[in-house]
Amino acid sequence: MIDEPKKQDTATDAEVEKELEGVPEEFLDDGGEDEENDLGEAIAALKADLETAKQETLYAKAETQNVRRRMEKDVQDARAYAATGFARDILSVSDNLARAIESIPQDLREDEKFKGLVAGIEATQREIDKVFGQHGVSRIAAMGLPLDPNQHQAMMEVPTNEAEPGTIVQEMQAGYMIRDRLLRPAMVGVAKKPD
């Protein structure tokens, strides 16, 4: 028997099209330029997203650092000025002790019966001043200084030739600072030129 040459499987265009019927077009596309464009756009979008995320991370870190600094300052202020309310209240006790000491006449200070009482009141005043110093409470200087509206409150004007106008010549109530903050202004009388 004579061998017949084998038929090669060559399909015609019509046959191929018939076979590919029903297959979605995106699977039939050979890719080419459209696929490269889509990849380029996707990469560009991802790069933009990455840059946005980097910026947001930097802003978040900066904000966190600012919040931390603010909180540290608040904690320091709370420690430094925690006694402010109590110190303001205890100032009236200190004022009354100072008035008590000033009101004792000299002859009673030397009297044997009152010496112990006077010494006790003076010791109590020194102790209060010591405790104020330990907590950063200090007395504001006033007498003989120019009026400072940040520390002194002028209550009256005193006509006099003995001091320059605007100089404090009388202190009615002592003023106090707690560290660098005003606790209570000094109530003072200020010199003015006589009429």
Short mmCIF file of C-alpha atoms in Angstrom, two decimals:
data_model
loop_
_atom_site.label_atom_id
_atom_site.label_comp_id
_atom_site.label_asym_id
_atom_site.label_seq_id
_atom_site.Cartn_x
_atom_site.Cartn_y
_atom_site.Cartn_z
CA MET A 1 0.00 0.00 0.00
CA ILE A 2 1.20 3.38 -0.83
CA ASP A 3 1.32 5.88 1.95
CA GLU A 4 -0.73 8.92 1.31
CA PRO A 5 0.77 12.16 2.37
CA LYS A 6 -0.61 13.34 5.72
CA LYS A 7 -2.97 16.20 5.70
CA GLN A 8 -1.67 19.15 7.63
CA ASP A 9 -4.02 20.78 10.09
CA THR A 10 -4.37 24.17 8.62
CA ALA A 11 -7.48 25.96 9.54
CA THR A 12 -8.96 28.64 7.48
CA ASP A 13 -9.77 32.05 8.86
CA ALA A 14 -13.44 31.19 8.85
CA GLU A 15 -12.83 28.09 10.91
CA VAL A 16 -10.72 30.02 13.48
CA GLU A 17 -13.34 32.68 13.85
CA LYS A 18 -15.99 30.00 14.36
CA GLU A 19 -13.87 28.40 17.10
CA LEU A 20 -13.32 31.70 18.93
CA GLU A 21 -16.95 32.68 19.01
CA GLY A 22 -18.14 33.41 22.56
CA VAL A 23 -14.64 34.13 23.97
CA PRO A 24 -14.53 37.64 25.59
CA GLU A 25 -12.51 40.21 23.65
CA GLU A 26 -10.06 41.07 26.45
CA PHE A 27 -8.75 37.50 26.22
CA LEU A 28 -8.31 37.76 22.50
CA ASP A 29 -6.40 41.08 22.60
CA ASP A 30 -2.74 40.59 21.95
CA GLY A 31 -1.87 43.30 24.59
CA GLY A 32 0.61 45.38 22.76
CA GLU A 33 0.59 49.12 23.35
CA ASP A 34 -2.66 49.27 25.33
CA GLU A 35 -1.30 46.91 27.98
CA GLU A 36 1.91 48.95 28.31
CA ASN A 37 -0.10 52.17 28.66
CA ASP A 38 -2.29 50.62 31.36
CA LEU A 39 0.79 49.43 33.27
CA GLY A 40 2.43 52.85 33.02
CA GLU A 41 -0.70 54.56 34.31
CA ALA A 42 -0.99 52.07 37.19
CA ILE A 43 2.66 52.60 38.15
CA ALA A 44 2.24 56.39 38.02
CA ALA A 45 -0.88 56.17 40.21
CA LEU A 46 0.95 53.95 42.72
CA LYS A 47 3.88 56.37 42.84
CA ALA A 48 1.50 59.26 43.49
CA ASP A 49 -0.22 57.27 46.25
CA LEU A 50 3.17 56.47 47.77
CA GLU A 51 4.18 60.16 47.80
CA THR A 52 0.85 61.10 49.40
CA ALA A 53 1.32 58.43 52.06
CA LYS A 54 4.86 59.65 52.76
CA GLN A 55 3.63 63.25 53.20
CA GLU A 56 0.79 62.15 55.48
CA THR A 57 3.25 60.13 57.57
CA LEU A 58 5.58 63.12 57.91
CA TYR A 59 2.68 65.37 58.96
CA ALA A 60 1.46 62.78 61.47
CA LYS A 61 4.97 62.46 62.97
CA ALA A 62 5.29 66.25 63.26
CA GLU A 63 1.86 66.55 64.88
CA THR A 64 2.69 63.76 67.33
CA GLN A 65 5.92 65.50 68.28
CA ASN A 66 4.09 68.81 68.80
CA VAL A 67 1.47 67.14 71.00
CA ARG A 68 4.22 65.45 73.03
CA ARG A 69 6.03 68.77 73.55
CA ARG A 70 2.80 70.50 74.55
CA MET A 71 2.00 67.77 77.05
CA GLU A 72 5.52 67.91 78.53
CA LYS A 73 5.14 71.69 78.98
CA ASP A 74 1.71 71.23 80.56
CA VAL A 75 3.13 68.68 83.00
CA GLN A 76 6.01 71.01 83.89
CA ASP A 77 3.60 73.91 84.42
CA ALA A 78 1.33 71.72 86.54
CA ARG A 79 4.27 70.76 88.75
CA ALA A 80 5.62 74.31 88.98
CA TYR A 81 2.32 76.06 89.63
CA ALA A 82 0.29 73.37 91.43
CA ALA A 83 0.42 75.29 94.71
CA THR A 84 -0.91 78.53 93.20
CA GLY A 85 -4.44 78.29 94.61
CA PHE A 86 -3.25 77.22 98.04
CA ALA A 87 -0.52 79.88 98.11
CA ARG A 88 -3.04 82.59 97.17
CA ASP A 89 -5.30 81.46 100.04
CA ILE A 90 -2.49 81.27 102.61
CA LEU A 91 -1.30 84.81 101.78
CA SER A 92 -4.07 86.24 103.97
CA VAL A 93 -2.73 84.21 106.92
CA SER A 94 0.74 85.61 106.29
CA ASP A 95 -0.70 89.14 106.05
CA ASN A 96 -2.50 88.74 109.38
CA LEU A 97 0.67 87.47 111.07
CA ALA A 98 2.63 90.43 109.71
CA ARG A 99 -0.08 92.82 110.98
CA ALA A 100 -0.01 91.13 114.39
CA ILE A 101 3.77 91.55 114.64
CA GLU A 102 3.61 95.21 113.51
CA SER A 103 0.86 96.04 116.00
CA ILE A 104 2.82 94.91 119.07
CA PRO A 105 4.24 98.00 120.81
CA GLN A 106 7.95 98.02 121.61
CA ASP A 107 7.44 98.09 125.39
CA LEU A 108 5.34 94.86 125.20
CA ARG A 109 8.06 93.15 123.12
CA GLU A 110 10.44 93.59 126.05
CA ASP A 111 7.89 92.62 128.72
CA GLU A 112 8.68 89.20 130.23
CA LYS A 113 5.02 88.12 130.01
CA PHE A 114 4.74 88.80 126.26
CA LYS A 115 8.27 87.92 125.08
CA GLY A 116 7.36 84.28 124.45
CA LEU A 117 4.17 85.19 122.57
CA VAL A 118 5.99 87.70 120.35
CA ALA A 119 8.80 85.20 119.68
CA GLY A 120 6.22 82.53 118.75
CA ILE A 121 4.42 84.82 116.29
CA GLU A 122 7.72 85.92 114.72
CA ALA A 123 8.85 82.27 114.42
CA THR A 124 5.57 81.38 112.72
CA GLN A 125 6.06 84.26 110.25
CA ARG A 126 9.62 83.07 109.47
CA GLU A 127 8.36 79.52 108.93
CA ILE A 128 5.69 80.69 106.49
CA ASP A 129 8.31 82.72 104.59
CA LYS A 130 10.58 79.63 104.47
CA VAL A 131 7.78 77.44 103.10
CA PHE A 132 6.90 80.11 100.52
CA GLY A 133 10.54 80.10 99.41
CA GLN A 134 10.56 76.31 99.06
CA HIS A 135 7.57 76.50 96.71
CA GLY A 136 8.83 79.42 94.62
CA VAL A 137 6.62 82.08 96.23
CA SER A 138 8.51 85.36 96.65
CA ARG A 139 7.56 88.84 97.81
CA ILE A 140 7.51 91.62 95.21
CA ALA A 141 9.76 94.58 96.00
CA ALA A 142 7.83 97.84 95.98
CA MET A 143 9.02 100.67 98.25
CA GLY A 144 11.13 103.28 96.47
CA LEU A 145 10.78 101.62 93.05
CA PRO A 146 8.99 103.00 90.00
CA LEU A 147 5.45 101.72 89.52
CA ASP A 148 5.39 98.52 87.45
CA PRO A 149 1.82 97.79 86.32
CA ASN A 150 2.77 94.13 85.85
CA GLN A 151 3.51 93.75 89.57
CA HIS A 152 2.01 96.74 91.38
CA GLN A 153 -1.54 98.01 91.65
CA ALA A 154 -1.71 101.74 92.37
CA MET A 155 -4.41 102.40 94.94
CA MET A 156 -3.80 106.11 95.46
CA GLU A 157 -1.53 109.02 94.63
CA VAL A 158 0.41 110.69 97.43
CA PRO A 159 1.44 114.33 96.89
CA THR A 160 5.09 114.69 97.94
CA ASN A 161 8.32 116.47 97.06
CA GLU A 162 10.45 113.71 98.62
CA ALA A 163 10.14 111.26 95.72
CA GLU A 164 9.94 111.40 91.95
CA PRO A 165 6.42 111.19 90.51
CA GLY A 166 5.52 107.56 89.74
CA THR A 167 7.69 106.22 92.57
CA ILE A 168 6.08 103.92 95.17
CA VAL A 169 6.04 105.65 98.56
CA GLN A 170 3.57 103.45 100.44
CA GLU A 171 2.75 99.74 100.44
CA MET A 172 -0.71 98.84 101.71
CA GLN A 173 -0.50 95.13 100.91
CA ALA A 174 2.51 93.07 99.87
CA GLY A 175 2.52 91.49 96.43
CA TYR A 176 3.81 88.01 95.62
CA MET A 177 5.09 86.05 92.62
CA ILE A 178 5.05 82.27 92.20
CA ARG A 179 8.14 81.55 90.15
CA ASP A 180 7.72 83.86 87.14
CA ARG A 181 3.95 84.37 87.45
CA LEU A 182 2.09 87.02 89.39
CA LEU A 183 0.30 85.56 92.40
CA ARG A 184 -0.99 88.84 93.82
CA PRO A 185 -0.05 92.42 92.88
CA ALA A 186 1.33 94.74 95.54
CA MET A 187 -1.22 97.41 96.47
CA VAL A 188 0.71 100.66 96.65
CA GLY A 189 0.56 104.44 96.92
CA VAL A 190 2.44 106.34 94.21
CA ALA A 191 4.13 109.74 94.55
CA LYS A 192 2.83 112.71 92.59
CA LYS A 193 3.81 116.40 92.53
CA PRO A 194 1.97 118.47 95.11
CA ASP A 195 -0.60 120.93 93.74
#
